[in-house]
Coordinates of C-alpha atoms in Angstrom, one line a residue:
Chain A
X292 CA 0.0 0.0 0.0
X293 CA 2.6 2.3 1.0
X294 CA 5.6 2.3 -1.2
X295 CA 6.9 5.1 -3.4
X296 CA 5.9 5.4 -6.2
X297 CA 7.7 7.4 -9.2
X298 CA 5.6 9.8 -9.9
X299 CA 5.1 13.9 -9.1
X300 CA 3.4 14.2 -6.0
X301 CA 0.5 15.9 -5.9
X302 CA -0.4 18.5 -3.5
X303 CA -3.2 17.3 -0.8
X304 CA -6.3 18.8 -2.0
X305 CA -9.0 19.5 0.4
X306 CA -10.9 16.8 2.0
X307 CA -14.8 18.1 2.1
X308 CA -15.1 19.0 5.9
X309 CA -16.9 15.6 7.6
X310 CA -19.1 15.9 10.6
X311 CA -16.7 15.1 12.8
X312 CA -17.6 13.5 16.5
X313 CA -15.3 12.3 19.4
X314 CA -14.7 8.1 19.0
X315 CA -17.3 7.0 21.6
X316 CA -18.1 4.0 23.2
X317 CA -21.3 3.1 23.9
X318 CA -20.8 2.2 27.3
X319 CA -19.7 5.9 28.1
X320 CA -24.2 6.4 28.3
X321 CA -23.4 4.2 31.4
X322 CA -21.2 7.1 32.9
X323 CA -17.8 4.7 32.8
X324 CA -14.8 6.1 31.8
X325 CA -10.8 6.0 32.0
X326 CA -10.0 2.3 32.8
X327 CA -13.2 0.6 34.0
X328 CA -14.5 1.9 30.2
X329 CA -11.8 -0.2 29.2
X330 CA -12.9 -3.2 30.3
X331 CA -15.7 -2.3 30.3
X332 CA -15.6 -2.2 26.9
X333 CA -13.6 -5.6 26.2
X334 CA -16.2 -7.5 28.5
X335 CA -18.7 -5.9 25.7
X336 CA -16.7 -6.9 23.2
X337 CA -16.7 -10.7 24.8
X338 CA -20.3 -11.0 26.1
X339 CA -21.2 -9.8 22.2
X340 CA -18.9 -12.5 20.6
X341 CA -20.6 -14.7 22.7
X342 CA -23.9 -13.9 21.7
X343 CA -22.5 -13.8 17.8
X344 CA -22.1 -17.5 18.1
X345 CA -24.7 -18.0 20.2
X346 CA -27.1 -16.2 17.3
X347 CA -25.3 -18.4 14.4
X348 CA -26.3 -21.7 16.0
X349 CA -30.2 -20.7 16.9
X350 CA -30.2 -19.6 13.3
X351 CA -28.7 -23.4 12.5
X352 CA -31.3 -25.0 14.9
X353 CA -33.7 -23.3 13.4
X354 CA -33.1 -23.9 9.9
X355 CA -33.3 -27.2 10.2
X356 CA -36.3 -26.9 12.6
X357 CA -38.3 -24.8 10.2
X358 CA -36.9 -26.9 6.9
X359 CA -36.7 -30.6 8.0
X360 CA -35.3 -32.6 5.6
X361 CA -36.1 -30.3 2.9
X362 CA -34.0 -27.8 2.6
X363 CA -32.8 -28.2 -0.5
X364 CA -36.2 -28.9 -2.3
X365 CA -37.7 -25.5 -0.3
X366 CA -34.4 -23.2 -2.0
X367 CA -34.8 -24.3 -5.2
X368 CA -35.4 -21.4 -6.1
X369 CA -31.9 -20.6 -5.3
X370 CA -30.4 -23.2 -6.6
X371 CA -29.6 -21.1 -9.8
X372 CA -25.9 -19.9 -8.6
X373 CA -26.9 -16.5 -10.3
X374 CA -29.9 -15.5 -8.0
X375 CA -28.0 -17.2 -4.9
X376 CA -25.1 -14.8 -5.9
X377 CA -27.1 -12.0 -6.4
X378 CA -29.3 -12.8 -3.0
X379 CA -25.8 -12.2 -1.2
X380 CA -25.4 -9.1 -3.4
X381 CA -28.7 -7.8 -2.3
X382 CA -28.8 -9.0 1.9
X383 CA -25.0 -7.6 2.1
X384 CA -26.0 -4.1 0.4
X385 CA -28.8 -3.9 2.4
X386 CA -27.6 -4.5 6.3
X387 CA -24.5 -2.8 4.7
X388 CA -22.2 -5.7 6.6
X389 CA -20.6 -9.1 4.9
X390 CA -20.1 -10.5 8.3
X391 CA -23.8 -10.6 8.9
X392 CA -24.6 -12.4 5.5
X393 CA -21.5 -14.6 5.8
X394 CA -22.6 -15.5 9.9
X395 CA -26.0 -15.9 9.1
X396 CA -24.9 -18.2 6.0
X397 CA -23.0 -20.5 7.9
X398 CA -25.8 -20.9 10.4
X399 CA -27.9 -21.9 7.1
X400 CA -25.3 -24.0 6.0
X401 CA -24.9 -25.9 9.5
X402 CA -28.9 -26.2 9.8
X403 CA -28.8 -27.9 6.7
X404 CA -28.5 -25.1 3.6
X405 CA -26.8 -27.0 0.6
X406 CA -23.1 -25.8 0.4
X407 CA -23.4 -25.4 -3.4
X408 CA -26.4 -22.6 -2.7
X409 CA -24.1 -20.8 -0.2
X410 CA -21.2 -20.5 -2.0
X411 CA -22.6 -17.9 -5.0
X412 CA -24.1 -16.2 -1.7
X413 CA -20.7 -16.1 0.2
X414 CA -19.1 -14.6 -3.2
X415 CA -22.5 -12.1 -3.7
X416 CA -21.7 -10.8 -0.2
X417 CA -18.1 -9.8 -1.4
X418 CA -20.1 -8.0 -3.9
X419 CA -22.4 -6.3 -1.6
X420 CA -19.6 -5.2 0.8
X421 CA -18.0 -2.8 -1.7
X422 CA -21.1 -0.6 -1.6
X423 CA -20.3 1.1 2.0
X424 CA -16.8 2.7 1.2
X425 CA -19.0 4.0 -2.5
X426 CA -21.6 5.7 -0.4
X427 CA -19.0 7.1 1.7
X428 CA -16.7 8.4 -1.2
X429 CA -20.0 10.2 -2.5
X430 CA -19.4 12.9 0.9
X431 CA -16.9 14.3 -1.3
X432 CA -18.6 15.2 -4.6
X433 CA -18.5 19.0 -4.0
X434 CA -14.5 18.8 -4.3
X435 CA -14.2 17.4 -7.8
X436 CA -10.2 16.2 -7.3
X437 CA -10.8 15.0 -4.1
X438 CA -13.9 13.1 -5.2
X439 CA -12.2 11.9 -8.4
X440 CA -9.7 10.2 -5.8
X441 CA -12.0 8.9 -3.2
X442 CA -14.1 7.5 -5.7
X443 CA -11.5 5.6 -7.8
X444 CA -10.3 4.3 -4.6
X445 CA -13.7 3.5 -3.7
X446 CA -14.6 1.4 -7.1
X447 CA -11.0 -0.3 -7.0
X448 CA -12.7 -2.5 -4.3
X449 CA -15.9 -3.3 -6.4
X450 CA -13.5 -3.8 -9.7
X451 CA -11.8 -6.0 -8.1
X452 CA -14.3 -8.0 -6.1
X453 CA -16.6 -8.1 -9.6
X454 CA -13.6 -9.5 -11.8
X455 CA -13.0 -11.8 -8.6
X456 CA -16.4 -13.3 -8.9
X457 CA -16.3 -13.1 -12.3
X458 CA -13.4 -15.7 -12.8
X459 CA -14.1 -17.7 -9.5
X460 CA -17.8 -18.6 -9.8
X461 CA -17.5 -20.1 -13.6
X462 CA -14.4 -22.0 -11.8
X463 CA -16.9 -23.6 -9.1
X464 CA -20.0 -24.1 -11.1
X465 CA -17.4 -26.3 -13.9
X466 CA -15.0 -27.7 -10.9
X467 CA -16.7 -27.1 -7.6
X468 CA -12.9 -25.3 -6.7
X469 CA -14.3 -23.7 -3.5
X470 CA -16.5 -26.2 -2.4
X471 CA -13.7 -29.2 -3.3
X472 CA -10.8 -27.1 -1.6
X473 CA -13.0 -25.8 1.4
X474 CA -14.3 -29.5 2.1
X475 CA -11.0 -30.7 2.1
X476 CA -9.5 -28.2 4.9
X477 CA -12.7 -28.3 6.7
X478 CA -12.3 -32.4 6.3
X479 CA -8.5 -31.7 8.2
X480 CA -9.2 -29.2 10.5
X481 CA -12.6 -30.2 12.0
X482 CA -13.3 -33.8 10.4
X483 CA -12.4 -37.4 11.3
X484 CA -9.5 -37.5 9.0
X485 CA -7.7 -34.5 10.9
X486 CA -5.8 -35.7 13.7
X487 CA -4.6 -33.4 16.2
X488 CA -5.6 -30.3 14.3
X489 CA -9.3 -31.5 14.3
X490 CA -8.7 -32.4 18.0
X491 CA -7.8 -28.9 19.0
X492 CA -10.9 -27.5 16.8
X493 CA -13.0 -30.0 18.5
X494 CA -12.0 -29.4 21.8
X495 CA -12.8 -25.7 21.1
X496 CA -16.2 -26.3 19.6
X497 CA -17.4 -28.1 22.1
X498 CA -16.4 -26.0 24.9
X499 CA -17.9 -22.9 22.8
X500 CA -20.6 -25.4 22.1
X501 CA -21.5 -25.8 25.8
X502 CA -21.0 -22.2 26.9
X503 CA -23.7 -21.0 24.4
X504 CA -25.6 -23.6 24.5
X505 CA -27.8 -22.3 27.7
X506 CA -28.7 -18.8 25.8
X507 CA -29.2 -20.8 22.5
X508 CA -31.9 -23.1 24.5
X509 CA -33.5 -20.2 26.1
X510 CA -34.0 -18.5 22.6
X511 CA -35.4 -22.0 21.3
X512 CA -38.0 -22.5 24.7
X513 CA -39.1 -18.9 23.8
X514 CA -39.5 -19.5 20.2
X515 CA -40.8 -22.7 20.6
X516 CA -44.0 -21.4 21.5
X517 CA -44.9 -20.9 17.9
X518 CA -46.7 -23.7 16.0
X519 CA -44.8 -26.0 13.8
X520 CA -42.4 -24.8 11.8
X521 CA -43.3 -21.1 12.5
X522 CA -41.0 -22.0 15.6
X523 CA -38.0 -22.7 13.5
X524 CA -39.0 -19.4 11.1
X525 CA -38.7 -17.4 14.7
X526 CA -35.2 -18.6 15.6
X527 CA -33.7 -17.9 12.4
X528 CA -35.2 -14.3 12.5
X529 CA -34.1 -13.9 15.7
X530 CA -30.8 -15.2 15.3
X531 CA -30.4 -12.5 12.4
X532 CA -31.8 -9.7 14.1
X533 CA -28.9 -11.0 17.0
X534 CA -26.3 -11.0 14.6
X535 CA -27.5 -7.2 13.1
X536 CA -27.1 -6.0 16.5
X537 CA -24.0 -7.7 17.7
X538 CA -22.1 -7.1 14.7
X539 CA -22.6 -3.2 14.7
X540 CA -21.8 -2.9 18.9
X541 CA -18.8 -4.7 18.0
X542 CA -17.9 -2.3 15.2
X543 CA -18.4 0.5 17.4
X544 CA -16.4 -0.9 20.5
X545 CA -13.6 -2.1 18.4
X546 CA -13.3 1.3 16.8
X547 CA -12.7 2.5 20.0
X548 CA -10.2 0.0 21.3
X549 CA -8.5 -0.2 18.7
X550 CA -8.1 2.6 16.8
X551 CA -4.7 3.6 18.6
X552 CA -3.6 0.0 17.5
X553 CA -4.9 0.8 13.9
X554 CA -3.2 3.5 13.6
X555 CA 0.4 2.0 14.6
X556 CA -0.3 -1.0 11.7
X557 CA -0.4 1.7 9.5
X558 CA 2.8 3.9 10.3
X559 CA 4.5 0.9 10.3
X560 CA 3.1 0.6 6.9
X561 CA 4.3 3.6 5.4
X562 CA 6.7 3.6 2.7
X563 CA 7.0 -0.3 2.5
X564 CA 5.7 -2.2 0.0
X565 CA 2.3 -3.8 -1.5
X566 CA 2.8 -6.9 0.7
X567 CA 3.0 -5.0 3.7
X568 CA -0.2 -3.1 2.4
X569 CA -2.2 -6.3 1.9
X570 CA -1.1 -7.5 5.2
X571 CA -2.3 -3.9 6.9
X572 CA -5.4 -4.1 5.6
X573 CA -5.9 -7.8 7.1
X574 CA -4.6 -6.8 10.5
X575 CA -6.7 -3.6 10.3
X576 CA -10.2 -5.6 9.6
X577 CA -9.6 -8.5 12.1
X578 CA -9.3 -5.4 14.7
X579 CA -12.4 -3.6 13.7
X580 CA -14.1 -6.7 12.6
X581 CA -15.5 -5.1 9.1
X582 CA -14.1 -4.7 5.9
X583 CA -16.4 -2.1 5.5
X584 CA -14.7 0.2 8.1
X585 CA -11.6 -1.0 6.8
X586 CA -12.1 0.6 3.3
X587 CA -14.2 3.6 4.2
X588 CA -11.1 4.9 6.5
X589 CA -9.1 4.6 2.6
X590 CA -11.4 7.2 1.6
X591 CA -10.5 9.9 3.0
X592 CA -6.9 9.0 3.1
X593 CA -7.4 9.1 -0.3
X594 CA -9.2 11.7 -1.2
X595 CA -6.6 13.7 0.4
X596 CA -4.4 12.8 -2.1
X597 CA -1.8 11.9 0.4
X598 CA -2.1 8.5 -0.9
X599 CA -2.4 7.0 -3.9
X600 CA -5.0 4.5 -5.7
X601 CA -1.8 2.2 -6.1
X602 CA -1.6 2.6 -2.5
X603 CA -5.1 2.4 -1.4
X604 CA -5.4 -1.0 -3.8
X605 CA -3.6 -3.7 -1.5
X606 CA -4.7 -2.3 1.4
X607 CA -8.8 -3.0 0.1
X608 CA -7.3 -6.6 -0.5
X609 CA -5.6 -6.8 2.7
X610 CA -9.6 -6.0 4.0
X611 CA -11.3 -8.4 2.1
X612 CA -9.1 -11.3 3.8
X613 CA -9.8 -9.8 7.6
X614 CA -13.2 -9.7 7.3
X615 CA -13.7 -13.1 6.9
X616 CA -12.3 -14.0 10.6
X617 CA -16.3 -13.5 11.7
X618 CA -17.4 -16.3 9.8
X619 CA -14.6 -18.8 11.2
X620 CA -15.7 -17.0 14.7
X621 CA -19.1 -18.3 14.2
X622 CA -18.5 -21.7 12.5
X623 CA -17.4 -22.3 16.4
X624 CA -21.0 -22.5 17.3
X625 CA -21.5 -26.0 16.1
X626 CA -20.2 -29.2 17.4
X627 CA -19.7 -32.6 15.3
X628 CA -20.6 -32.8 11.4
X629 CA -22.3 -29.6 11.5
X630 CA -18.9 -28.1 12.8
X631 CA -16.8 -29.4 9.7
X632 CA -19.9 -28.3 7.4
X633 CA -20.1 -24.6 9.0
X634 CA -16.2 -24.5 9.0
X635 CA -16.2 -25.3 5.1
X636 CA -18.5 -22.9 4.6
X637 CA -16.2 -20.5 6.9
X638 CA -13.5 -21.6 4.2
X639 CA -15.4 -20.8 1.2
X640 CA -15.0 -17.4 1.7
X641 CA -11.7 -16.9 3.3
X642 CA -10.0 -19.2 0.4
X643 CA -12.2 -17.2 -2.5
X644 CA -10.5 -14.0 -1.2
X645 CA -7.2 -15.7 -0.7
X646 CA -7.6 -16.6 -4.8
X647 CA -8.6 -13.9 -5.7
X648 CA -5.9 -12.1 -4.1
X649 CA -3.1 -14.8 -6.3
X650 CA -4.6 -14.5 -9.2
X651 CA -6.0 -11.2 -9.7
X652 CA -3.1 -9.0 -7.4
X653 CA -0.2 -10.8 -8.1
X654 CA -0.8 -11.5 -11.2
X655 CA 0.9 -8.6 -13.7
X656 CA -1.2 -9.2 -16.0
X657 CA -4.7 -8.8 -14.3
X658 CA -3.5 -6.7 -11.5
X659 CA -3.8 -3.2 -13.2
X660 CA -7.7 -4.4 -14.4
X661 CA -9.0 -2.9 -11.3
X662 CA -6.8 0.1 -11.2
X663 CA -7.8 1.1 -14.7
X664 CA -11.5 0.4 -14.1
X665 CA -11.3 2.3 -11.1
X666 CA -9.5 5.3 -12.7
X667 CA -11.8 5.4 -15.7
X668 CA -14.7 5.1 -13.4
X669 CA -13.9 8.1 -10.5
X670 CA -13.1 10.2 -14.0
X671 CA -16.1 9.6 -15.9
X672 CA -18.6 9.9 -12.4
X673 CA -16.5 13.2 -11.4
X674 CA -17.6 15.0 -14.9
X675 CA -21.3 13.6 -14.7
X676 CA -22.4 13.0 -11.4
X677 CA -24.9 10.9 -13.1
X678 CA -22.1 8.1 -13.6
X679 CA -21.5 7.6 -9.8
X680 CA -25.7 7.4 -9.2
X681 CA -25.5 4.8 -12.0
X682 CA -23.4 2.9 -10.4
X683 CA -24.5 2.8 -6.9
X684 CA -28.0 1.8 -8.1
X685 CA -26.9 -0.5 -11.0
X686 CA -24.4 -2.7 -9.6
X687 CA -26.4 -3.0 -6.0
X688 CA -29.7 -2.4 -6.4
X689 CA -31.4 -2.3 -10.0
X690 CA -28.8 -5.3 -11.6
X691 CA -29.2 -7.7 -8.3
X692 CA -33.3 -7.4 -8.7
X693 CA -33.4 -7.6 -12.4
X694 CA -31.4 -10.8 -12.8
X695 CA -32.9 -12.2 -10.0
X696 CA -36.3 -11.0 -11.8
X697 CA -35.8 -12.8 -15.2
X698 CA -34.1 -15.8 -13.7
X699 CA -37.4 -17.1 -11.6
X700 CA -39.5 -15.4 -14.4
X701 CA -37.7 -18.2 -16.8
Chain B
X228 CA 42.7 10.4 -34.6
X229 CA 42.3 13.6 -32.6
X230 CA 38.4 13.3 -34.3
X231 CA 38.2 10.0 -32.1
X232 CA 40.1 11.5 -29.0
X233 CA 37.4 13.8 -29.2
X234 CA 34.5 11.6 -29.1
X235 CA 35.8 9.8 -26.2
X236 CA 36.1 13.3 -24.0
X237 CA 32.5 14.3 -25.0
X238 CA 31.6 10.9 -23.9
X239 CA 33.6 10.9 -20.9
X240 CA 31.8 14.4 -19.7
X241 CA 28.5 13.3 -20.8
X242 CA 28.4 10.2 -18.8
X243 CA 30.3 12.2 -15.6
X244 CA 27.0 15.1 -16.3
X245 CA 24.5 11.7 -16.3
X246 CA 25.7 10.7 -13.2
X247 CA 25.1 13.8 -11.7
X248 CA 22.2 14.2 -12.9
X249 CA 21.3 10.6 -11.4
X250 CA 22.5 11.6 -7.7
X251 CA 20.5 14.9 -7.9
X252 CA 17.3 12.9 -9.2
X253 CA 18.0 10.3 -6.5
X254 CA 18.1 13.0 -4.1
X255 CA 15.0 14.6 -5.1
X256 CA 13.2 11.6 -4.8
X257 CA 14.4 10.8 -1.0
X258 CA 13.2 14.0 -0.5
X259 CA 10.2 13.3 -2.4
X260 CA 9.6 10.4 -0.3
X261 CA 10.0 12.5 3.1
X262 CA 7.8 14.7 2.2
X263 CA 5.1 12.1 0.9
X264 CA 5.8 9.7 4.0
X265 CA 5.3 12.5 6.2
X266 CA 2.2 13.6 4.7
X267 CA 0.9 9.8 5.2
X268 CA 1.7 9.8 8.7
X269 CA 0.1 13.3 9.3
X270 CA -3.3 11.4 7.7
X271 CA -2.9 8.2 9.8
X272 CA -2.5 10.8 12.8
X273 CA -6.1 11.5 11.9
X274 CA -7.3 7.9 11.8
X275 CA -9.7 8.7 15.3
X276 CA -11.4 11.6 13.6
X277 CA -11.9 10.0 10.2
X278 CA -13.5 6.3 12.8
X279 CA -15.8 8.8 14.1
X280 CA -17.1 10.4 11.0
X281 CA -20.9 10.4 11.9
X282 CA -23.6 8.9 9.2
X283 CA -20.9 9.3 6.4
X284 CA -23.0 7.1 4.4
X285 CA -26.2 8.9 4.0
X286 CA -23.5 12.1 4.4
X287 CA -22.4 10.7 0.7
X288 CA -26.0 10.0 -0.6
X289 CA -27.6 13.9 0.5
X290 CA -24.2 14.9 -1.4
X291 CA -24.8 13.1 -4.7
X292 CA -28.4 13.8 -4.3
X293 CA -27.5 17.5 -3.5
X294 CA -24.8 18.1 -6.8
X295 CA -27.1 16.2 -9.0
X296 CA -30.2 18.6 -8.0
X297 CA -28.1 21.4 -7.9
X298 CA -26.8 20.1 -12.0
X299 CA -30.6 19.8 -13.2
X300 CA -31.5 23.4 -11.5
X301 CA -28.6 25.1 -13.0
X302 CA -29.2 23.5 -16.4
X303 CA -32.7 24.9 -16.3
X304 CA -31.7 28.3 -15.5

């Protein structure tokens, strides 16, 4: 992210004035502060992990509650890779946080969700992902330099996540790649076949296993009022709602804690090279726990102009590997075979974003595609402002609904 | 003779003004580099302000909506 490059700096231009507020943690309402926030703040941080996997498994239980045996008759409807894809597009874009899609995915995929129906979802929520750090480049469209910048390095991420999915899904749908590799390391980390790796995996599921169990089975007593397999329908909804909550009290604890932590990753970044910016980004996302945070603080680092798109690039790479630490989190809410199957699933995303990064970044060939997509893109949307609208609405909202549209219709 | 004792002088100073020219680029760029790593710093420095950027997503959509309101009015007028 942070080497040199030989080129004529140019002058910072002004970042548009944000509304800036202190970094607050929510647990300052509760009058703590100094070091009781602190741990405050950490036993937050736990107790919400907790409930994370807690959330996951209920969603699992209830999957399989509300589904039975036919899971994979009842998603049919998704069993075209192109509307799962595009469902993972559309849930990611619209609770604005891949963790929650890929969480609640592998709660689906434990309770019983066929693997080859998550995967184009897993890959879709890549997809959706990308839109935060757009929306948030968008604050600087009065400054046309500074929005040209913080929108090319905005668009690198969705070039490069689109061209990702775009060579990776053909890949699984003619050779099952993800699902064949995933299944494999799930198979030696969580199977039968894994020796002491799956013993120390095992160990740790079932001691996660038996810590949330006594929340999960409260959640299941109270949703088990419900009739049939209205019961099951409850569970997953409130495991979701869960997870929605969880995920964005994490985000804003973490940015608290660790934003001093953050900030040391990346001066030790500066001036080194795109490896080091790749592995900034990954350190930075496991912190924060969101990808999403991860790029959007690119923005106005790049808008500024005090770094570059070349910069900026591994560093949105780097983010897209972090972020998928909350799914491998929550695959630790199962016990067994649905341990192995949520960990696979757990897999499918962290290995697509680990091939993606080989063969798109350091690739010569293919690793400019995004930077010139993204530099075309931040020109064209900076002299019509219409271009950037387009976008934002095409590739998340209007495209998602359309193919999903003509692909039941057919 | 003195045609090709020539050639090898102009060489000789071209390559000694090349080099020069190469330590003073070298230079600039270290200095370049100063400058732009300093710069970089001075934004990480910032990283607490730009976490706590409130709403900067619907921030970016009243902004769009704003400049593209703003283009149709003015292309009225």
């Amino acid at each position: 992210m942070w080497s040199t490059p030989p080129v004529a700096v140019a002058e910072p231009g002004p970042v548009a004035p944000p509304v800036v507020a202190r970094l607050r943690s929510p647990l300052e309402r509760l009058g703590l502060s100094g070091r009781p926030l602190e741990i405050g703040n950490w036993l937050a941080v736990a107790a919400s992990v907790y409930v994370l996997i807690t959330a996951v498994s209920v969603i699992g239980a209830g999957f399989k509650a509300a589904t039975g045996d036919q899971a994979e008759s009842l998603f049919a409807f998704a069993a075209n890779p192109f509307v799962a894809l595009m469902i993972g597009v559309l849930a990611t874009a619209a609770t604005q946080s891949s963790s929650t899609t890929t969480s609640v995915t592998v709660g689906l995929v434990a309770g019983g969700l066929p693997i080859a129906i998550a995967i184009p979802v897993l890959l879709g929520a890549n997809i959706g992902t990308t839109l935060t750090n757009t929306l948030v480049s968008l604050g600087m469209v009065r400054d046309s330099e500074s929005f040209r910048r913080a929108f090319s390095a905005a668009t690198v991420h969705d070039f490069f996540n689109l061209i990702a999915v775009a060579i990776f899904l053909p890949l699984e749908l003619a050779f099952g790649l993800l699902e064949r590799t995933s299944g494999w390391l799930a198979g030696h980390s969580a199977g039968s076949d894994g020796g002491m790796v799956a013993a120390v995996f095992g160990g740790i599921g079932s001691t996660v296993k038996a810590i949330t169990t006594p929340l999960a089975d409260l959640i299941k007593t109270v949703a088990g009022v419900l009739p049939g397999p209205w019961s099951g329908i409850a569970m997953i909804v409130i495991g979701v709602a869960l997870i929605l909550l969880v995920i964005n009290f994490i985000g804003k604890l973490l940015k608290v804690l660790m934003v001093g932590t953050a900030a040391k990753v990346l001066h030790t970044a500066v001036g080194r090279g795109p490896v080091t910016g790749v592995a900034s980004g990954a350190v930075v996302t496991v912190m924060v726990q969101s990808s999403s945070t991860t790029t959007s603080l690119a923005i106005p680092l790049a808008g500024s102009g005090a770094f570059s798109l070349r910069q900026i690039y591994p560093f949105t790479v780097g983010a897209n590997i972090g972020t998928t630490v909350t799914a491998l989190i929550a695959a630790f809410g199962f016990a067994g075979a649905q341990a192995e199957i949520a960990l696979q699933a757990a897999y499918v995303h962290l290995l697509f974003n680990i091939f993606a990064m080989l063969v798109i970044f350091a690739m010569p060939g293919i690793r400019n595609l995004p930077l010139i997509g993204a530099t075309w893109m931040g020109r064209v949307a900076t002299e019509n402002k219409l271009w950037a609208a387009g976008w934002v609405l095409g590739v998340f909202v209007v495209l998602p609904m359309v193919l999903i549209g003509v692909t039941v219709a057919v | 003779m003195a045609e090709t004792h020539d050639e090898f002088a102009r060489i000789e100073e071209l390559e000694a003004q090349l080099a020069a020219l190469k330590t003073q680029v070298a230079a600039l760029e270290a200095e370049l580099a100063k400058h732009r790593h300093r710069l970089q710093h001075q934004q990480v420095d910032r990283l607490g302000e730009y976490f706590a950027w409130s709403h900067p997503r619907v921030r970016g959509v009243r902004e769009l909506t704003r400049a593209l309101l703003g283009r149709r009015r003015s292309s009225k007028a």
